[in-house]
PDB file of C-alpha atoms in Angstrom:
ATOM      1  CA  UNK A1259       0.016   0.002  -0.003  1.00 37.00           C
ATOM      2  CA  UNK A1260       1.346   3.409  -0.930  1.00 35.00           C
ATOM      3  CA  UNK A1261       0.867   6.406   1.206  1.00 37.00           C
ATOM      4  CA  UNK A1262       1.632   9.889   0.074  1.00 37.00           C
ATOM      5  CA  UNK A1263       3.361  12.077   2.581  1.00 34.00           C
ATOM      6  CA  UNK A1264       2.957  15.743   1.795  1.00 34.00           C
ATOM      7  CA  UNK A1265       5.252  18.238   3.442  1.00 33.00           C
ATOM      8  CA  UNK A1266       4.634  21.892   3.027  1.00 27.00           C
ATOM      9  CA  UNK A1267       7.407  24.307   3.359  1.00 29.00           C
ATOM     10  CA  UNK A1268       6.944  28.061   3.649  1.00 28.00           C
ATOM     11  CA  UNK A1269       9.569  30.052   1.858  1.00 28.00           C
ATOM     12  CA  UNK A1270       9.511  33.788   2.553  1.00 30.00           C
ATOM     13  CA  UNK A1271      11.336  35.619  -0.190  1.00 35.00           C
ATOM     14  CA  UNK A1272      10.870  39.062   1.200  1.00 38.00           C
ATOM     15  CA  UNK A1273      12.137  40.800   4.298  1.00 41.00           C
ATOM     16  CA  UNK A1274      10.300  43.538   6.097  1.00 39.00           C
ATOM     17  CA  UNK A1275      11.873  46.925   6.671  1.00 40.00           C
ATOM     18  CA  UNK A1276       9.633  49.516   8.289  1.00 44.00           C
ATOM     19  CA  UNK A1277       6.541  48.016   6.655  1.00 48.00           C
ATOM     20  CA  UNK A1278       8.009  47.936   3.144  1.00 53.00           C
ATOM     21  CA  UNK A1279       9.141  44.739   1.452  1.00 74.00           C
ATOM     22  CA  UNK A1280      12.557  44.766  -0.148  1.00 81.00           C
ATOM     23  CA  UNK A1281      13.305  42.709  -3.269  1.00 83.00           C
ATOM     24  CA  UNK A1282      16.648  41.782  -4.692  1.00 83.00           C
ATOM     25  CA  UNK A1283      17.339  40.638  -8.209  1.00 84.00           C
ATOM     26  CA  UNK A1284      20.702  39.460  -9.525  1.00 87.00           C
ATOM     27  CA  UNK A1285      21.397  39.254 -13.264  1.00 89.00           C
ATOM     28  CA  UNK A1286      24.420  37.205 -14.234  1.00 89.00           C
ATOM     29  CA  UNK A1287      26.054  36.972 -17.668  1.00 91.00           C
ATOM     30  CA  UNK A1288      26.419  33.220 -18.177  1.00 88.00           C
ATOM     31  CA  UNK A1289      26.318  33.374 -21.986  1.00 88.00           C
ATOM     32  CA  UNK A1290      29.880  32.113 -22.351  1.00 89.00           C
ATOM     33  CA  UNK A1291      33.420  33.504 -22.617  1.00 93.00           C
ATOM     34  CA  UNK A1292      33.924  36.471 -24.922  1.00 92.00           C
ATOM     35  CA  UNK A1293      30.134  37.201 -25.030  1.00 93.00           C
ATOM     36  CA  UNK A1294      29.119  40.498 -23.423  1.00 94.00           C
ATOM     37  CA  UNK A1295      25.579  41.151 -22.235  1.00 92.00           C
ATOM     38  CA  UNK A1296      24.069  44.600 -22.360  1.00 95.00           C
ATOM     39  CA  UNK A1297      21.140  45.206 -20.029  1.00 94.00           C
ATOM     40  CA  UNK A1298      18.840  48.172 -19.635  1.00 96.00           C
ATOM     41  CA  UNK A1299      16.388  48.037 -16.720  1.00 94.00           C
ATOM     42  CA  UNK A1300      13.531  50.372 -15.842  1.00 94.00           C
ATOM     43  CA  UNK A1301      10.499  50.700 -13.697  1.00 90.00           C
ATOM     44  CA  UNK A1302       7.532  52.995 -14.234  1.00 86.00           C
ATOM     45  CA  UNK A1303       9.356  55.817 -12.408  1.00 87.00           C
ATOM     46  CA  UNK A1304      13.050  54.978 -12.668  1.00 92.00           C
ATOM     47  CA  UNK A1305      15.528  54.324 -15.466  1.00 96.00           C
ATOM     48  CA  UNK A1306      18.372  52.281 -13.996  1.00 95.00           C
ATOM     49  CA  UNK A1307      20.554  52.894 -17.076  1.00 97.00           C
ATOM     50  CA  UNK A1308      22.478  50.683 -19.422  1.00 98.00           C
ATOM     51  CA  UNK A1309      24.976  48.223 -18.027  1.00 97.00           C
ATOM     52  CA  UNK A1310      27.546  46.032 -19.784  1.00 97.00           C
ATOM     53  CA  UNK A1311      28.265  42.675 -18.197  1.00 93.00           C
ATOM     54  CA  UNK A1312      31.257  40.630 -19.256  1.00 94.00           C
ATOM     55  CA  UNK A1313      31.162  36.839 -18.870  1.00 91.00           C
ATOM     56  CA  UNK A1314      30.429  35.844 -15.212  1.00 90.00           C
ATOM     57  CA  UNK A1315      29.828  39.432 -14.090  1.00 92.00           C
ATOM     58  CA  UNK A1316      26.604  40.281 -12.292  1.00 90.00           C
ATOM     59  CA  UNK A1317      24.366  43.285 -11.659  1.00 91.00           C
ATOM     60  CA  UNK A1318      22.222  43.613  -8.546  1.00 89.00           C
ATOM     61  CA  UNK A1319      18.922  45.483  -8.349  1.00 88.00           C
ATOM     62  CA  UNK A1320      17.492  46.295  -4.991  1.00 86.00           C
ATOM     63  CA  UNK A1321      14.033  47.869  -4.711  1.00 85.00           C
ATOM     64  CA  UNK A1322      10.987  48.141  -2.524  1.00 83.00           C
ATOM     65  CA  UNK A1323       7.566  47.028  -3.679  1.00 81.00           C
ATOM     66  CA  UNK A1324       4.536  49.291  -3.476  1.00 79.00           C
ATOM     67  CA  UNK A1325       2.268  48.755  -0.524  1.00 77.00           C
ATOM     68  CA  UNK A1326      -0.836  48.423  -2.642  1.00 76.00           C
ATOM     69  CA  UNK A1327       0.673  46.709  -5.669  1.00 76.00           C
ATOM     70  CA  UNK A1328       1.682  47.671  -9.095  1.00 82.00           C
ATOM     71  CA  UNK A1329       5.500  47.386  -8.873  1.00 86.00           C
ATOM     72  CA  UNK A1330       6.927  46.401 -12.302  1.00 87.00           C
ATOM     73  CA  UNK A1331      10.586  46.056 -13.277  1.00 89.00           C
ATOM     74  CA  UNK A1332      11.508  45.265 -16.827  1.00 91.00           C
ATOM     75  CA  UNK A1333      14.782  44.895 -18.659  1.00 93.00           C
ATOM     76  CA  UNK A1334      16.098  44.486 -22.152  1.00 93.00           C
ATOM     77  CA  UNK A1335      18.927  42.000 -22.784  1.00 93.00           C
ATOM     78  CA  UNK A1336      21.120  42.280 -25.820  1.00 93.00           C
ATOM     79  CA  UNK A1337      24.133  40.245 -26.978  1.00 92.00           C
ATOM     80  CA  UNK A1338      25.487  39.575 -30.484  1.00 94.00           C
ATOM     81  CA  UNK A1339      22.632  38.371 -32.644  1.00 93.00           C
ATOM     82  CA  UNK A1340      19.951  38.605 -29.943  1.00 91.00           C
ATOM     83  CA  UNK A1341      17.644  41.095 -28.305  1.00 93.00           C
ATOM     84  CA  UNK A1342      15.044  40.232 -25.638  1.00 92.00           C
ATOM     85  CA  UNK A1343      12.693  42.159 -23.326  1.00 91.00           C
ATOM     86  CA  UNK A1344      11.521  40.667 -20.086  1.00 89.00           C
ATOM     87  CA  UNK A1345       9.467  41.693 -17.068  1.00 90.00           C
ATOM     88  CA  UNK A1346      11.893  40.589 -14.376  1.00 86.00           C
ATOM     89  CA  UNK A1347       9.580  41.497 -11.506  1.00 86.00           C
ATOM     90  CA  UNK A1348       5.836  41.956 -11.723  1.00 86.00           C
ATOM     91  CA  UNK A1349       4.207  42.372  -8.276  1.00 85.00           C
ATOM     92  CA  UNK A1350       0.923  40.930  -9.488  1.00 83.00           C
ATOM     93  CA  UNK A1351       2.732  37.825 -10.688  1.00 82.00           C
ATOM     94  CA  UNK A1352       5.667  37.462  -8.244  1.00 78.00           C
ATOM     95  CA  UNK A1353       4.520  38.905  -4.880  1.00 64.00           C
ATOM     96  CA  UNK A1354       2.652  36.070  -3.259  1.00 58.00           C
ATOM     97  CA  UNK A1355       4.284  35.779   0.187  1.00 52.00           C
ATOM     98  CA  UNK A1356       4.531  33.394   1.783  1.00 42.00           C
ATOM     99  CA  UNK A1357       5.166  31.069  -1.140  1.00 40.00           C
ATOM    100  CA  UNK A1358       4.220  27.492  -0.322  1.00 44.00           C
ATOM    101  CA  UNK A1359       6.378  24.761  -1.807  1.00 45.00           C
ATOM    102  CA  UNK A1360       5.050  21.282  -1.839  1.00 42.00           C
ATOM    103  CA  UNK A1361       7.261  18.178  -1.571  1.00 42.00           C
ATOM    104  CA  UNK A1362       5.602  14.815  -2.216  1.00 44.00           C
ATOM    105  CA  UNK A1363       7.183  11.600  -1.082  1.00 46.00           C
ATOM    106  CA  UNK A1364       5.835   8.139  -1.664  1.00 44.00           C
ATOM    107  CA  UNK A1365       6.235   5.709   1.272  1.00 48.00           C
ATOM    108  CA  UNK A1366       5.686   1.942   0.902  1.00 48.00           C
ATOM    109  CA  UNK A1367       4.163   0.308   3.951  1.00 44.00           C
TER     110      UNK A1367
END
């Protein structure tokens, strides 16, 4: 007879500072040696500028989410022969604290 043991873990991805939730995003160039990555990130109110990342370099973005929602952070990513645009943080999509993770293990008895 198989029983399913379900373990729920709560993962809190945010920390609280004076009532505001801080978020941290790290972008790493893992495209390969001799391939530079150009990124340009913005929010509705802030332009974080253009940054050039060489292979294995990273760029950190730290920001606080809005109390009543609506925080959006988007970036363009460009390297030789490619250009992409991505919403890297969308509060409606990504801000669901706490985030439950489910681990399922089958046990024979």
